[in-house]
PDB file of C-alpha atoms and ligand atoms in Angstrom:
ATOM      1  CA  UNK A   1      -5.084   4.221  13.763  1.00 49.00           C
ATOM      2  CA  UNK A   2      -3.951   6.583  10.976  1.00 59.00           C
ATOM      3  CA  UNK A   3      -7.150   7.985   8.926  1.00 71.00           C
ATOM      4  CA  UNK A   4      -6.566   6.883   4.652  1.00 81.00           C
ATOM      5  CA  UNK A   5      -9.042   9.763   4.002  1.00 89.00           C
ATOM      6  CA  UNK A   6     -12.187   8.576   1.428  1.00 93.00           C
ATOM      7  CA  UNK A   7     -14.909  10.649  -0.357  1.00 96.00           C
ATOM      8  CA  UNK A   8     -17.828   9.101  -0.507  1.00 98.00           C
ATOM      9  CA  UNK A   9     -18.197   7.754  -4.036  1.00 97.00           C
ATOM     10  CA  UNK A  10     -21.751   9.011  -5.012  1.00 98.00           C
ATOM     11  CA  UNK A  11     -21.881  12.342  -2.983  1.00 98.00           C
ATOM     12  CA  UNK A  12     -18.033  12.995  -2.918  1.00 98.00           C
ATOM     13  CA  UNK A  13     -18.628  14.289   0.645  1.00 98.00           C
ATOM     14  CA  UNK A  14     -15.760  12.813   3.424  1.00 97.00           C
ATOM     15  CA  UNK A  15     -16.307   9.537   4.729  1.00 97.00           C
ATOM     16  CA  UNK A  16     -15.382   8.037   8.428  1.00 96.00           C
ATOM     17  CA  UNK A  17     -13.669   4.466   9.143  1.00 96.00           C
ATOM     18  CA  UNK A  18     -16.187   2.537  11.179  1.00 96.00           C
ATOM     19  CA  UNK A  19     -14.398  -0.354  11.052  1.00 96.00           C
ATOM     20  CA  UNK A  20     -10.938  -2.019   9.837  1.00 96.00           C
ATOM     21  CA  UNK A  21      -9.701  -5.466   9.795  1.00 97.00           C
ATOM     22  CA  UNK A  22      -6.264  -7.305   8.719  1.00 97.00           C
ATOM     23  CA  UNK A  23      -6.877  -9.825   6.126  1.00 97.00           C
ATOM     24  CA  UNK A  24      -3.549 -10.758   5.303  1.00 96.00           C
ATOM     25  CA  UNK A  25      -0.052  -9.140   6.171  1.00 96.00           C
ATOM     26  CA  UNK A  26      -0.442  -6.922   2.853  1.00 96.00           C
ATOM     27  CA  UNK A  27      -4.161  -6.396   2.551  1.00 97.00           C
ATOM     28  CA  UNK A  28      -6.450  -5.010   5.027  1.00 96.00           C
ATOM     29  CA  UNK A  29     -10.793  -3.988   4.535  1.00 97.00           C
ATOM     30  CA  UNK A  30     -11.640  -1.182   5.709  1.00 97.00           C
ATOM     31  CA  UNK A  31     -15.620   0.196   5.810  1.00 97.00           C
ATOM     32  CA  UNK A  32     -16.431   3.718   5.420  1.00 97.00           C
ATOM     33  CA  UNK A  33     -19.637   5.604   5.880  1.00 97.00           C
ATOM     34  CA  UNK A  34     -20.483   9.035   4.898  1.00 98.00           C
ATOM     35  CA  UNK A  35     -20.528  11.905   7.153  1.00 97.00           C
ATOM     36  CA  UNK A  36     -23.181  13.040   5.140  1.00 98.00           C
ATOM     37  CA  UNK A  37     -26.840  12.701   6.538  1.00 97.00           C
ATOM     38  CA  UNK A  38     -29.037  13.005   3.415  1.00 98.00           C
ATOM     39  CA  UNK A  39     -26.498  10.425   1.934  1.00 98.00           C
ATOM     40  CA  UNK A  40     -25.760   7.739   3.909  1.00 96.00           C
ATOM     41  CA  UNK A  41     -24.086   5.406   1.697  1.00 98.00           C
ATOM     42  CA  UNK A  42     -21.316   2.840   3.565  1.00 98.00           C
ATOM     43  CA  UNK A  43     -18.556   1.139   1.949  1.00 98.00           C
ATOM     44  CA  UNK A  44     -16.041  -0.868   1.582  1.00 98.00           C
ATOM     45  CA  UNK A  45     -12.274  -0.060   0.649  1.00 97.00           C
ATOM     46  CA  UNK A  46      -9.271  -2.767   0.530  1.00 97.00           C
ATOM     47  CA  UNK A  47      -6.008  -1.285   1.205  1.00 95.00           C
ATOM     48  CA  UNK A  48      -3.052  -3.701   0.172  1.00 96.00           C
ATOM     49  CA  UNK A  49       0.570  -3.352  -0.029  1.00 96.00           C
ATOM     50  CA  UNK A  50       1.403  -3.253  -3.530  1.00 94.00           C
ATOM     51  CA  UNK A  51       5.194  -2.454  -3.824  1.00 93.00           C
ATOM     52  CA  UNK A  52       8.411  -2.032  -2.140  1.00 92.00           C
ATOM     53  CA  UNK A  53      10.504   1.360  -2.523  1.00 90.00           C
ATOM     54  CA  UNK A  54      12.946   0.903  -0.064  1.00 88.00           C
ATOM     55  CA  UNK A  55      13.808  -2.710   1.447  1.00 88.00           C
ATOM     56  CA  UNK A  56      13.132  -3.520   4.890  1.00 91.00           C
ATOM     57  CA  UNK A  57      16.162  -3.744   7.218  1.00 94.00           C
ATOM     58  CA  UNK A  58      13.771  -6.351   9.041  1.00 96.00           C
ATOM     59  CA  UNK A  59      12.177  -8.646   5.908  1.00 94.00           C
ATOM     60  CA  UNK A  60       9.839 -11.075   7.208  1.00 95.00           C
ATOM     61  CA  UNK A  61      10.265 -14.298   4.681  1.00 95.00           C
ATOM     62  CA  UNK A  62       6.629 -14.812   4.396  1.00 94.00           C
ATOM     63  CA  UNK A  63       6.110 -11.303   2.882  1.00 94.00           C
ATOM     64  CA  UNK A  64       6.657 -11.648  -0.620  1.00 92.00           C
ATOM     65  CA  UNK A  65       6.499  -8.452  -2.586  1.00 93.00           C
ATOM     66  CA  UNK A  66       7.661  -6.934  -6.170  1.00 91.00           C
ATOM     67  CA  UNK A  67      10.086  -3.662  -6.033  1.00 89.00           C
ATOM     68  CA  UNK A  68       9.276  -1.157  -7.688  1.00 89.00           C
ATOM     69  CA  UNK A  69      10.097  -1.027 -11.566  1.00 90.00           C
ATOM     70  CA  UNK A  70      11.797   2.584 -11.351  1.00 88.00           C
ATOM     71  CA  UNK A  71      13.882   0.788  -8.126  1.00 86.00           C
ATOM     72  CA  UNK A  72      14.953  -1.904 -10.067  1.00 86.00           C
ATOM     73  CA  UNK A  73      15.886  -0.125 -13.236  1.00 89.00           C
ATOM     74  CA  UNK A  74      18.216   2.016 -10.650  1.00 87.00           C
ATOM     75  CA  UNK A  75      19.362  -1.175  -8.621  1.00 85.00           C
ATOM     76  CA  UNK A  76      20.563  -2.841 -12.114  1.00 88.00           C
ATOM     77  CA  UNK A  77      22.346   0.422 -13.267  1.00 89.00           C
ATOM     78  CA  UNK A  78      24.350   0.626  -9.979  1.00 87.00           C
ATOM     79  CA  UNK A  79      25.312  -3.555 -10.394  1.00 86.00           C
ATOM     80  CA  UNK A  80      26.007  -2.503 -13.763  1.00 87.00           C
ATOM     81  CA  UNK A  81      28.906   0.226 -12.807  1.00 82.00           C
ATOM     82  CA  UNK A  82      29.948  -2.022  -9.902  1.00 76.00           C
ATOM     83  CA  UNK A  83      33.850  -3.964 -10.656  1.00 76.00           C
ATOM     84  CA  UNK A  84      33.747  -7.287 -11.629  1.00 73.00           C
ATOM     85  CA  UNK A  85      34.845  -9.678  -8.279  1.00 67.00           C
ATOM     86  CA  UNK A  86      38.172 -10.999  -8.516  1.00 71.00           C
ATOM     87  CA  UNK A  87      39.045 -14.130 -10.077  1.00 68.00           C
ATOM     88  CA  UNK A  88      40.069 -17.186  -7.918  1.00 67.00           C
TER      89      UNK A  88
HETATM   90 ZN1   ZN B 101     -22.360  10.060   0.472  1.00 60.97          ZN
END
């Protein structure tokens, strides 16, 4: 699993994933403790999907999620200098 590196809140030192599960296809919890001894603290950190940059070649229907705002602006600008279809 790739590390999302996290400072422990209270004693900013780095934190380790002890444990991570899938909640839904977007959203996953993942629980840190930190490395440091005199500290102690674990937590909790949800990780979820929030945007799309690029669209997936491979879109699965039941993931539903918002593009990017400076995507869209550029999507609408490139419809925009796109021909009109011909008439039938
Ligand atoms: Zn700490």
């Amino acid at each position: 699993m790739s590390n999302i590196h996290f400072q422990c809140p209270h004693c900013r030192s780095r934190a380790s994933i002890r444990t991570s599960e899938e909640m839904t296809l977007t959203m996953r919890e993942i629980t840190y403790q930190c490395r440091n001894p005199e500290c102690g603290h674990t937590f909790v950190v949800t990780a979820e999907v929030s945007r799309t940059l690029s669209p997936s070649a491979m879109p699965n229907p039941n993931v539903l999620l918002p593009i990017s705002e400076v995507v869209k602006a550029r999507l609408m600008r490139q419809l925009e200098l796109l021909p009109e279809a011909p008439q039938r």
